[in-house]
PDB file of C-alpha atoms in Angstrom:
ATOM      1  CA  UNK A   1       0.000   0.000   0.000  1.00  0.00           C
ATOM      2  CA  UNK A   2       2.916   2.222   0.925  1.00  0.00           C
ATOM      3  CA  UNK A   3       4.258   1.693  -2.945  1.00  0.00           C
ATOM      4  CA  UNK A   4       1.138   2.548  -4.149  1.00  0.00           C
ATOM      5  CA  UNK A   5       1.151   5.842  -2.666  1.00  0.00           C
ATOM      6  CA  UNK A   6       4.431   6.988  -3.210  1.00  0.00           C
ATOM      7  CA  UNK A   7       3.922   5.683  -7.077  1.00  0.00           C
ATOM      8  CA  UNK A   8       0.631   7.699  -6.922  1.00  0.00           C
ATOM      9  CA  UNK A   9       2.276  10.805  -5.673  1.00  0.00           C
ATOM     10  CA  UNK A  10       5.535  10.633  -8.516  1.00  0.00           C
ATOM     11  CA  UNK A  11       3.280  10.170 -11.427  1.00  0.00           C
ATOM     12  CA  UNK A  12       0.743  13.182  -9.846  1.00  0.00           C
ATOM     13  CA  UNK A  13       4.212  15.374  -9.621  1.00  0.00           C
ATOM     14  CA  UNK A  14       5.236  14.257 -13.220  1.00  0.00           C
ATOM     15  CA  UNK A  15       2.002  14.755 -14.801  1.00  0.00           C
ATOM     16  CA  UNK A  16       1.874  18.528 -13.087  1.00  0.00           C
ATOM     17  CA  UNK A  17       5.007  19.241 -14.333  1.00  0.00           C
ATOM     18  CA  UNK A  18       3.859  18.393 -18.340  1.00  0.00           C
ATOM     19  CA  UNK A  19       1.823  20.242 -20.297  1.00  0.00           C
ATOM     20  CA  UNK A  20      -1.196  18.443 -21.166  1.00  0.00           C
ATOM     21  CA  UNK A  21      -3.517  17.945 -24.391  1.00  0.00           C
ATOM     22  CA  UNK A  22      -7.153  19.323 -23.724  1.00  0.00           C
ATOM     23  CA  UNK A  23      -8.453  17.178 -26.221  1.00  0.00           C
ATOM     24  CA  UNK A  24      -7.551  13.734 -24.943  1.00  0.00           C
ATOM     25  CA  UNK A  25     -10.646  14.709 -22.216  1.00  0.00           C
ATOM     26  CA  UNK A  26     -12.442  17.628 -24.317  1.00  0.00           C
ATOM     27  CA  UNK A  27     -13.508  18.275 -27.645  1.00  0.00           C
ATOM     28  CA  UNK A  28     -11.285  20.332 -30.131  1.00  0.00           C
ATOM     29  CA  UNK A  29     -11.157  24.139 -29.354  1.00  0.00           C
ATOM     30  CA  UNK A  30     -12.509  26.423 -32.359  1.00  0.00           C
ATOM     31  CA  UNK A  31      -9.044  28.574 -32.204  1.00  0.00           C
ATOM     32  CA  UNK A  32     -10.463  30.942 -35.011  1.00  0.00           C
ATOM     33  CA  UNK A  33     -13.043  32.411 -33.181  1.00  0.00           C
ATOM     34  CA  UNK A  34     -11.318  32.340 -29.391  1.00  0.00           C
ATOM     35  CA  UNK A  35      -8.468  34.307 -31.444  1.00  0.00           C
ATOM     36  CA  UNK A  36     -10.846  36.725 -32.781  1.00  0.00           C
ATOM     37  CA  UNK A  37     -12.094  37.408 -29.597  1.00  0.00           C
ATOM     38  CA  UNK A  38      -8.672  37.921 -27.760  1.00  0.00           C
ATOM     39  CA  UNK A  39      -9.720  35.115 -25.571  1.00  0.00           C
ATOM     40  CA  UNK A  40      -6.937  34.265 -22.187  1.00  0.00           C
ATOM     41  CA  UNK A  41      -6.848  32.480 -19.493  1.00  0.00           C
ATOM     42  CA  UNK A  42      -9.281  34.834 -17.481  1.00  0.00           C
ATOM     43  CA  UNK A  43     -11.320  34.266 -20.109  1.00  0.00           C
ATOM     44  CA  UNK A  44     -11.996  30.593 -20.225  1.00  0.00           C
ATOM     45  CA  UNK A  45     -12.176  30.785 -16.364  1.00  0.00           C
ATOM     46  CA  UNK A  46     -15.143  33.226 -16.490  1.00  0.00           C
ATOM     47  CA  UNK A  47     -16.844  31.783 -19.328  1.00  0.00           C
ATOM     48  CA  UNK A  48     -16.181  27.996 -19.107  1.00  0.00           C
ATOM     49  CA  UNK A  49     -15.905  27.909 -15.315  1.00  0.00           C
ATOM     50  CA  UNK A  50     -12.430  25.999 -15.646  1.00  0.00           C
ATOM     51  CA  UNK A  51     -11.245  26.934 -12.375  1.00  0.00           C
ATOM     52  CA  UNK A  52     -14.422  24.447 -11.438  1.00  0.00           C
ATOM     53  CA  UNK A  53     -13.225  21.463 -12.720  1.00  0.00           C
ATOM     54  CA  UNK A  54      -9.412  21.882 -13.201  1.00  0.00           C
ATOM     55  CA  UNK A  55      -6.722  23.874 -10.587  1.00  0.00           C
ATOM     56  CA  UNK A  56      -4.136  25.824 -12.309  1.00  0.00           C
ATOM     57  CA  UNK A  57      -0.957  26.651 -11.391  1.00  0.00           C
ATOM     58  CA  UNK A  58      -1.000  30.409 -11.111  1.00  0.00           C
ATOM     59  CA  UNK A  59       2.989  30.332 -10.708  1.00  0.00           C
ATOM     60  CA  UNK A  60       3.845  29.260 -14.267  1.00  0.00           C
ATOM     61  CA  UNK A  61       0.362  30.467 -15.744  1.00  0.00           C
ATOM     62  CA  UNK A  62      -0.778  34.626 -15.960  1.00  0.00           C
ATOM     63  CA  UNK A  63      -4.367  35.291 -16.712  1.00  0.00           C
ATOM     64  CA  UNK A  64      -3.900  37.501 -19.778  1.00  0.00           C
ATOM     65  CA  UNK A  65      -2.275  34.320 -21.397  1.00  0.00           C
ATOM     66  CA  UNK A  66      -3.516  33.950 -24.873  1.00  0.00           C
ATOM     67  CA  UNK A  67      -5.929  31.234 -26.370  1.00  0.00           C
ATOM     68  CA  UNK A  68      -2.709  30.859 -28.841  1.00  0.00           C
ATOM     69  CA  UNK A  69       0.055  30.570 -26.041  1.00  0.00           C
ATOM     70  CA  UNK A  70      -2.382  28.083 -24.466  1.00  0.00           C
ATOM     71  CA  UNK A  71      -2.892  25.774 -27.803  1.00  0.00           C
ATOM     72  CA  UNK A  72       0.865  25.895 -28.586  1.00  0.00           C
ATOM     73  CA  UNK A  73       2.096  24.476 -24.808  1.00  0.00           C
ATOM     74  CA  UNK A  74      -1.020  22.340 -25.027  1.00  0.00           C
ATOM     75  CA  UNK A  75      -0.999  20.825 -28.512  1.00  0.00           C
ATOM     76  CA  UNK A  76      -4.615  21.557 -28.897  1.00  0.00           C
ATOM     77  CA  UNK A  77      -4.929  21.579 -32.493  1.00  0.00           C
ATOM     78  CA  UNK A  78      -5.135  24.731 -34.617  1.00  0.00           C
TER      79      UNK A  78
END
């Protein structure tokens, strides 16, 4: 039991660290029209309510981050 936990907690610390793919879990993002509309960060928070299903880290991520800085670290497609 002790192995599972401490294998739990290294592959929760190595996921965190990664960047990860919004669409393994989500459908594909139209990236036209959230560039069009200057969507960030702040912006999917208020209008998708990610902060309700997701935690962020606010130490490697700003709110005025860009729909297209988020796609590129994320490999959501374009």
């Amino acid at each position: 039991m002790k192995y599972l936990a401490t294998l739990a907690t290294t592959l929760l610390f190595a996921g965190s660290a990664a960047a990860f793919d919004c669409t393994d879990c989500h459908e594909t993002i139209d990236l036209t029209m959230h560039t069009e509309s200057e969507a960030t960060l702040a912006t999917c928070a208020d209008c998708h309510g990610i902060n309700d299903a997701h935690t962020i880290d606010m130490e490697m991520h700003t709110p005025e981050l860009t729909i297209t800085e988020c796609a590129d670290c994320h490999a959501m497609e374009k």
